[in-house]
mmCIF file with all atom_site columns, C-alpha atoms in Angstrom:
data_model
loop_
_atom_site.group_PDB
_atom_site.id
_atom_site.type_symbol
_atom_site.label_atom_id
_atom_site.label_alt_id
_atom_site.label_comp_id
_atom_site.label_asym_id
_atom_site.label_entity_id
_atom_site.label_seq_id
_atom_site.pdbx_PDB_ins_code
_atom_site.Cartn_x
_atom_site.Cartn_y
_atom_site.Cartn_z
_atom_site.occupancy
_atom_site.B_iso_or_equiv
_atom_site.pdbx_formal_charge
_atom_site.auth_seq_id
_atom_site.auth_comp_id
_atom_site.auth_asym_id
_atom_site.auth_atom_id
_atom_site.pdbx_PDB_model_num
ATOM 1   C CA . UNK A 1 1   ? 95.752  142.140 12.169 1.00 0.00 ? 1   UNK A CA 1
ATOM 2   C CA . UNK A 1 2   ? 97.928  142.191 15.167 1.00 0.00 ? 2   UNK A CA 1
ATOM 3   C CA . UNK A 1 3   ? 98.627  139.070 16.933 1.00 0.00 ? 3   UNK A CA 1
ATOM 4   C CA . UNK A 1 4   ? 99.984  138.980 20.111 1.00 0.00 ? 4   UNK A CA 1
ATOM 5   C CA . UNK A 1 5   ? 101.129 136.052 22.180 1.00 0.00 ? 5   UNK A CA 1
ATOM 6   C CA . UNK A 1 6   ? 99.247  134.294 24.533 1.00 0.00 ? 6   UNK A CA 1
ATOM 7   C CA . UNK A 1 7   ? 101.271 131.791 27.204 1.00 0.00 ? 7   UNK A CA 1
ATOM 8   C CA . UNK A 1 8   ? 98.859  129.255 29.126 1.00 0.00 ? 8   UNK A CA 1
ATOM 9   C CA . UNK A 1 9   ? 98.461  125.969 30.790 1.00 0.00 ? 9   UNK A CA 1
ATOM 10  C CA . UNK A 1 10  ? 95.861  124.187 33.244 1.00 0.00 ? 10  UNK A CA 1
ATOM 11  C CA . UNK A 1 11  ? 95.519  124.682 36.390 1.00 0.00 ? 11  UNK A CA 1
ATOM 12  C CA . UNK A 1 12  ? 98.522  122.234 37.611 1.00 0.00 ? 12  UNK A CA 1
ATOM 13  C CA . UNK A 1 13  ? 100.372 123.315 34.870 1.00 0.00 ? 13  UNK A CA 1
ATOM 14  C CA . UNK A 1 14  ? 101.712 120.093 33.512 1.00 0.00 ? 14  UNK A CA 1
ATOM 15  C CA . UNK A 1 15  ? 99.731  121.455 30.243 1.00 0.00 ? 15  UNK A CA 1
ATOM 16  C CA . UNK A 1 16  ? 101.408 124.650 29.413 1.00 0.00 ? 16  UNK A CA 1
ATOM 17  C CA . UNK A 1 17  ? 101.305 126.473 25.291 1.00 0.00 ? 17  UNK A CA 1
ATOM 18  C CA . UNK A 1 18  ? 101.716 129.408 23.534 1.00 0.00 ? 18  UNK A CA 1
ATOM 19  C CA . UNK A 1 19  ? 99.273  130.551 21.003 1.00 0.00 ? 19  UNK A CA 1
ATOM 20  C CA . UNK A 1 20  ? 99.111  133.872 18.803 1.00 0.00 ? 20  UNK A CA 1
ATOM 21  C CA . UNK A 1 21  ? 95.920  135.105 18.610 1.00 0.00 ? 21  UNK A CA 1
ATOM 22  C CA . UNK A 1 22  ? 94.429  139.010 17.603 1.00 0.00 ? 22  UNK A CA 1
ATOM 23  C CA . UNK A 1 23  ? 91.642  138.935 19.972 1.00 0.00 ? 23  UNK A CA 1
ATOM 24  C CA . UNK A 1 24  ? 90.350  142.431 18.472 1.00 0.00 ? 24  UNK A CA 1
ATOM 25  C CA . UNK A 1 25  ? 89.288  140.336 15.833 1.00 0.00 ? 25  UNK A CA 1
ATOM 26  C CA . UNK A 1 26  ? 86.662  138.970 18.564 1.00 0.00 ? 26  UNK A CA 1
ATOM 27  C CA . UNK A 1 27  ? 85.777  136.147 20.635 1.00 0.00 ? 27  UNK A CA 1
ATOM 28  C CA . UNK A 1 28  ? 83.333  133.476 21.100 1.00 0.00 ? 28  UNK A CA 1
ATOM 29  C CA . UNK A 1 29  ? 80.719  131.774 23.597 1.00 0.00 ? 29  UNK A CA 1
ATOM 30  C CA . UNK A 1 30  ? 79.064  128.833 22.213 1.00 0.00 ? 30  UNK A CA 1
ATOM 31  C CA . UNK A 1 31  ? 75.357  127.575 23.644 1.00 0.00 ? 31  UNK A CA 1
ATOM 32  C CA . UNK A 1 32  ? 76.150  124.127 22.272 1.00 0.00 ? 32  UNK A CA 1
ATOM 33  C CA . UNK A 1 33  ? 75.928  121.546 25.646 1.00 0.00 ? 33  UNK A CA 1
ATOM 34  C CA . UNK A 1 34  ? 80.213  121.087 25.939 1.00 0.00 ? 34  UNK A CA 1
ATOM 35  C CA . UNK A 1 35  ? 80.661  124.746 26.182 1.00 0.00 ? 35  UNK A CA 1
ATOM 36  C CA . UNK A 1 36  ? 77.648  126.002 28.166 1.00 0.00 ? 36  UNK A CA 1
ATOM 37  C CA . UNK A 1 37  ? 78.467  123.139 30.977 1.00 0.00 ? 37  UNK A CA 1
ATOM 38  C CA . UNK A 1 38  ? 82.226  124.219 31.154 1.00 0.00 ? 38  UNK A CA 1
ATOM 39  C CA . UNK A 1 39  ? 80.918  128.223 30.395 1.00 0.00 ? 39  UNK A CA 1
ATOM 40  C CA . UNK A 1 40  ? 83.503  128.074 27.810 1.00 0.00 ? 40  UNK A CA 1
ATOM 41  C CA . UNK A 1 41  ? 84.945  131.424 26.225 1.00 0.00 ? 41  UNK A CA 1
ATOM 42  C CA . UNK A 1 42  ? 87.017  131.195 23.536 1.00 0.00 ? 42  UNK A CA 1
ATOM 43  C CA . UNK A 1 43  ? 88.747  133.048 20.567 1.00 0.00 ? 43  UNK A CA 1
ATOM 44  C CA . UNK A 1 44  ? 90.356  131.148 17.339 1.00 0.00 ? 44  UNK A CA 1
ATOM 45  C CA . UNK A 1 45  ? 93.384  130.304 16.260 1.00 0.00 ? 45  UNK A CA 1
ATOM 46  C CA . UNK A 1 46  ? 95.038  129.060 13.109 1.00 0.00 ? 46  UNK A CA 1
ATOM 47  C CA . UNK A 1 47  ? 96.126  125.880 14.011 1.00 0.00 ? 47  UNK A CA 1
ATOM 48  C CA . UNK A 1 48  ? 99.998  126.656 13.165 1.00 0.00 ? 48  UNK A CA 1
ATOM 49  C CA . UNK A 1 49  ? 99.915  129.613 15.780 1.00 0.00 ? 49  UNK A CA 1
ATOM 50  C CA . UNK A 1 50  ? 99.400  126.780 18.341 1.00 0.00 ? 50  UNK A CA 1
ATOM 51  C CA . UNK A 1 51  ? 102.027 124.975 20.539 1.00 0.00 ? 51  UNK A CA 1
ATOM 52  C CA . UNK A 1 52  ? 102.382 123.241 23.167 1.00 0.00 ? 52  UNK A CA 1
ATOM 53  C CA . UNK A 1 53  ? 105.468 123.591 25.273 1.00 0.00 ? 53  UNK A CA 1
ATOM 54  C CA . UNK A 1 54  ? 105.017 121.263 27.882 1.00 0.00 ? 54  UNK A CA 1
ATOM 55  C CA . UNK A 1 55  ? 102.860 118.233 28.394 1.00 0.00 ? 55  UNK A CA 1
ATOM 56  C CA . UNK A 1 56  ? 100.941 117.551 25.298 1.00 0.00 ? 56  UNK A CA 1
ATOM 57  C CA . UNK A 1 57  ? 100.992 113.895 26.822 1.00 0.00 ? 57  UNK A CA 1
ATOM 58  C CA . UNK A 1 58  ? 98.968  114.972 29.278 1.00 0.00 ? 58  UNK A CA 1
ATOM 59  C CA . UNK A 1 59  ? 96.153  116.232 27.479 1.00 0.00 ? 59  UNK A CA 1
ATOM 60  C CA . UNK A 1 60  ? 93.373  113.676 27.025 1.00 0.00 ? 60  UNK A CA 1
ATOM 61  C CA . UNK A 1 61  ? 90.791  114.467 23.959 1.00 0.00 ? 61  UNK A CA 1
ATOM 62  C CA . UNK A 1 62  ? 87.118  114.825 23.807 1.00 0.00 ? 62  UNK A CA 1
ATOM 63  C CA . UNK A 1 63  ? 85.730  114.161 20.711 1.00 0.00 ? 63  UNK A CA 1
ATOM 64  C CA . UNK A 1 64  ? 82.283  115.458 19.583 1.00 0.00 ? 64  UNK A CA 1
ATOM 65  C CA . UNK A 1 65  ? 82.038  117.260 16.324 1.00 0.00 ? 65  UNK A CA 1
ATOM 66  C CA . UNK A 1 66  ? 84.858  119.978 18.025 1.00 0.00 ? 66  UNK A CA 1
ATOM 67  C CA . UNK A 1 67  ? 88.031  117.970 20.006 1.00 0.00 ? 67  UNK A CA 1
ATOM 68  C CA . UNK A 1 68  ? 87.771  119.255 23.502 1.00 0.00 ? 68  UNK A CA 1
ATOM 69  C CA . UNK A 1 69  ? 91.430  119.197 25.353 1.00 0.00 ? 69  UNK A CA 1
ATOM 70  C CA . UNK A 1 70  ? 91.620  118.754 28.785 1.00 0.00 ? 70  UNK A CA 1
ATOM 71  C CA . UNK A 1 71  ? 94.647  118.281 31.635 1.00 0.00 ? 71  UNK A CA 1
ATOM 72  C CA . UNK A 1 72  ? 94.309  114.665 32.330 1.00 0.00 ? 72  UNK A CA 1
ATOM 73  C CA . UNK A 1 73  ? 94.744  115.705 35.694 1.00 0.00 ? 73  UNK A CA 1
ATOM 74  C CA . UNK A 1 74  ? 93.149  118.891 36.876 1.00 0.00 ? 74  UNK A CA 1
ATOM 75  C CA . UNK A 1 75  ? 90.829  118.583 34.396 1.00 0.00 ? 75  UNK A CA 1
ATOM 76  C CA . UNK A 1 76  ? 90.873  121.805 33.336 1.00 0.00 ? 76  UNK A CA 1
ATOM 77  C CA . UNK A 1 77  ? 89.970  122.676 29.217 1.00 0.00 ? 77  UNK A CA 1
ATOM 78  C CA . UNK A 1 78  ? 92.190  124.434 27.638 1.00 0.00 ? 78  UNK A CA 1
ATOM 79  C CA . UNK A 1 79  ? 90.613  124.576 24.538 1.00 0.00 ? 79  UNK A CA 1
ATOM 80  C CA . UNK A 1 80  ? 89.567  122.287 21.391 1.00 0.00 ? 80  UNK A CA 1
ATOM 81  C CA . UNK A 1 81  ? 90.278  121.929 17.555 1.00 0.00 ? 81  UNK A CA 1
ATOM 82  C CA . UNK A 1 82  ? 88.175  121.068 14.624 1.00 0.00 ? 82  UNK A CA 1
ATOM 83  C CA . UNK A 1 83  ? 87.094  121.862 10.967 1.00 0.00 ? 83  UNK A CA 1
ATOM 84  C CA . UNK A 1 84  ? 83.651  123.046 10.616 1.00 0.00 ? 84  UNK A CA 1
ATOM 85  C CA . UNK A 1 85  ? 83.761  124.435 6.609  1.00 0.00 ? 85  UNK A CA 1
ATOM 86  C CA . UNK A 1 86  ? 80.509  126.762 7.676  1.00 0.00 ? 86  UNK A CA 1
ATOM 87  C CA . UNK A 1 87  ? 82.455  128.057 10.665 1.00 0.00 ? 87  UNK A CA 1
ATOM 88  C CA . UNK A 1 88  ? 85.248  128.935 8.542  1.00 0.00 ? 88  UNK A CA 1
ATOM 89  C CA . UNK A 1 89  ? 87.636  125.546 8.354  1.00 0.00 ? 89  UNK A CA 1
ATOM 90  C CA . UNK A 1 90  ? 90.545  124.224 10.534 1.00 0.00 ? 90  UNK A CA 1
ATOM 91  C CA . UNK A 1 91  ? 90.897  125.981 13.704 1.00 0.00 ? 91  UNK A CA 1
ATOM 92  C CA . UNK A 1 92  ? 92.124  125.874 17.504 1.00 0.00 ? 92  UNK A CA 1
ATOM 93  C CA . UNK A 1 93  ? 89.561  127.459 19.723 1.00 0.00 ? 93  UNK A CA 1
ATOM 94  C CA . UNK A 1 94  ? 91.362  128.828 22.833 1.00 0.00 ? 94  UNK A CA 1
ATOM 95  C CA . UNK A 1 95  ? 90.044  128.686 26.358 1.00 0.00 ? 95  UNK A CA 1
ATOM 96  C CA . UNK A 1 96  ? 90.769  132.104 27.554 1.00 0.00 ? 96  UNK A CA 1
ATOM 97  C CA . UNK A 1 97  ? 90.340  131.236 31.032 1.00 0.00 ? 97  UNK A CA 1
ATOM 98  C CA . UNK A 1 98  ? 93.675  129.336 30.822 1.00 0.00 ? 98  UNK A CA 1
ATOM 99  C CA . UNK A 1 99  ? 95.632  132.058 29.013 1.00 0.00 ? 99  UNK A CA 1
ATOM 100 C CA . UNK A 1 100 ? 98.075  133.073 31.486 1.00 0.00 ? 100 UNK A CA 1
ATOM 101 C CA . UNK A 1 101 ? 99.020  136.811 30.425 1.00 0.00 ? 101 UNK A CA 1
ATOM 102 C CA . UNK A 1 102 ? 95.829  137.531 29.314 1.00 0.00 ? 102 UNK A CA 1
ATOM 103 C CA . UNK A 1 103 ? 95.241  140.752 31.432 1.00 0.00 ? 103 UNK A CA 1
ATOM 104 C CA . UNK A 1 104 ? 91.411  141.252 33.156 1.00 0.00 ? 104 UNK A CA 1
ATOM 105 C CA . UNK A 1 105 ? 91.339  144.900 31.497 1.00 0.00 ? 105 UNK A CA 1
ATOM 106 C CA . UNK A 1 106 ? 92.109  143.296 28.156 1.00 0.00 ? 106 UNK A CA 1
ATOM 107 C CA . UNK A 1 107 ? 89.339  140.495 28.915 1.00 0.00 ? 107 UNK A CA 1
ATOM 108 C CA . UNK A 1 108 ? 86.905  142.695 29.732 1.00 0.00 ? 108 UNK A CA 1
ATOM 109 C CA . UNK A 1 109 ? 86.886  144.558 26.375 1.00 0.00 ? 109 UNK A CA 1
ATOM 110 C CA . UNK A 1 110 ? 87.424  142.314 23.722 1.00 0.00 ? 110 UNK A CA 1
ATOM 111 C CA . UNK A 1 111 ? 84.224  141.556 21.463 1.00 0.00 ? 111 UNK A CA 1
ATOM 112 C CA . UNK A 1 112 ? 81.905  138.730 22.246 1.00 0.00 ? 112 UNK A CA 1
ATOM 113 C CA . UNK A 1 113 ? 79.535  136.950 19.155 1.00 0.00 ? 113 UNK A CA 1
ATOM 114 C CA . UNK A 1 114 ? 77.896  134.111 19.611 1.00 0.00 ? 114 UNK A CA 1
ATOM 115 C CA . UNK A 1 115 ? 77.463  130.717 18.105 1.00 0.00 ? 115 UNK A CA 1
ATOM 116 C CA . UNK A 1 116 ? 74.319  128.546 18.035 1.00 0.00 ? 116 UNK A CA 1
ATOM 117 C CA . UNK A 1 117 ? 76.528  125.597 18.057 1.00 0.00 ? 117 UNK A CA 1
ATOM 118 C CA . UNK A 1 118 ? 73.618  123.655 19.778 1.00 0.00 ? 118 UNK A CA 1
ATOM 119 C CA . UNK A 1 119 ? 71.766  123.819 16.265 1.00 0.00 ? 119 UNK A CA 1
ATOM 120 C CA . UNK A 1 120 ? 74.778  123.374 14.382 1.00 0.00 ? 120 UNK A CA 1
ATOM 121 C CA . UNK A 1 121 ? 73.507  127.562 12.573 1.00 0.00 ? 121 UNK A CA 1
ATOM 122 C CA . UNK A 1 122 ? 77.101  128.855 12.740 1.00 0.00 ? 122 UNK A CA 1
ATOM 123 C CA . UNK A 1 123 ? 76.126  131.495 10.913 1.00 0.00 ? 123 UNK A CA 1
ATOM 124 C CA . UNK A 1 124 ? 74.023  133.011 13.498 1.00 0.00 ? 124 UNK A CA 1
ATOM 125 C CA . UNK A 1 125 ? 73.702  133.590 16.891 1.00 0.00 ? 125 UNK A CA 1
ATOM 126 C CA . UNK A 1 126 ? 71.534  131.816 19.222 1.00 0.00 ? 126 UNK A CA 1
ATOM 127 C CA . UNK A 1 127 ? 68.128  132.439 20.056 1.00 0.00 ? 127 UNK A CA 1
ATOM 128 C CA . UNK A 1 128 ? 68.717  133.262 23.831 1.00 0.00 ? 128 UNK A CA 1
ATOM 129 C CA . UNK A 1 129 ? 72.474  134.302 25.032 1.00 0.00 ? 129 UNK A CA 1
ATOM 130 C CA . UNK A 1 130 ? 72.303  136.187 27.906 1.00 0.00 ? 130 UNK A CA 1
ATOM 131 C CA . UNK A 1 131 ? 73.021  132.890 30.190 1.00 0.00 ? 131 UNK A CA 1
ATOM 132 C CA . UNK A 1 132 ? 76.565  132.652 28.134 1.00 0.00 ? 132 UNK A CA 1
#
């Protein structure tokens, strides 16, 4: 496993965090409604490989069954937390749109599963993805 560090923050970067992630180990798309209406991609973290290192007081919580994070200014998500045991436990999912030195090439080749979060079936994917 080879983590790497990530820097981000929203788009007026009063949010701004590091996170360690190994995205060879894969990321995410979700079809549940929160992540198809924000076309959220993500990739996991262990919640001790996340900090913030500037305005945590500005992030303002969602709370469904995941805790959405948001700038409470720009508005922009930079990711959500949660413990779904079937998903695996505790974790930090990280929006990788607001990862800052996450390079396109990089992006572009990291592996994608999906999650039928909609249906809370974490253990497969959904029934239709190619809109994710």
């Amino acid at each position: 496993m080879a983590l790497k560090k990530y820097l981000g923050s929203c788009r007026c970067k009063k949010v701004r965090f590091e996170v360690w992630i190994d995205l060879t180990q894969g990321t995410f798309k979700c079809n549940c409604t929160s992540c198809v209406k924000a076309r959220f991609w993500g990739a996991s973290a262990l919640p001790e490989n996340f900090k913030y290192l500037e305005g945590e007081s500005e992030v303002s919580v969602y709370s469904t069954r995941i805790d959405g994070m948001f700038c409470k200014h720009c508005g922009v998500g930079i990711g959500g937390g949660g413990d779904i045991p079937e998903a695996g436990g505790k974790f930090i999912a990280i929006n990788l749109g607001a990862l800052d030195n996450l390079d396109p090439k990089e992006w572009a080749s990291v592996p994608v599963s999906y999650l039928d979060g909609l249906h809370d079936r974490w253990d497969r994917e959904p029934e239709f993805i190619s809109h994710l």
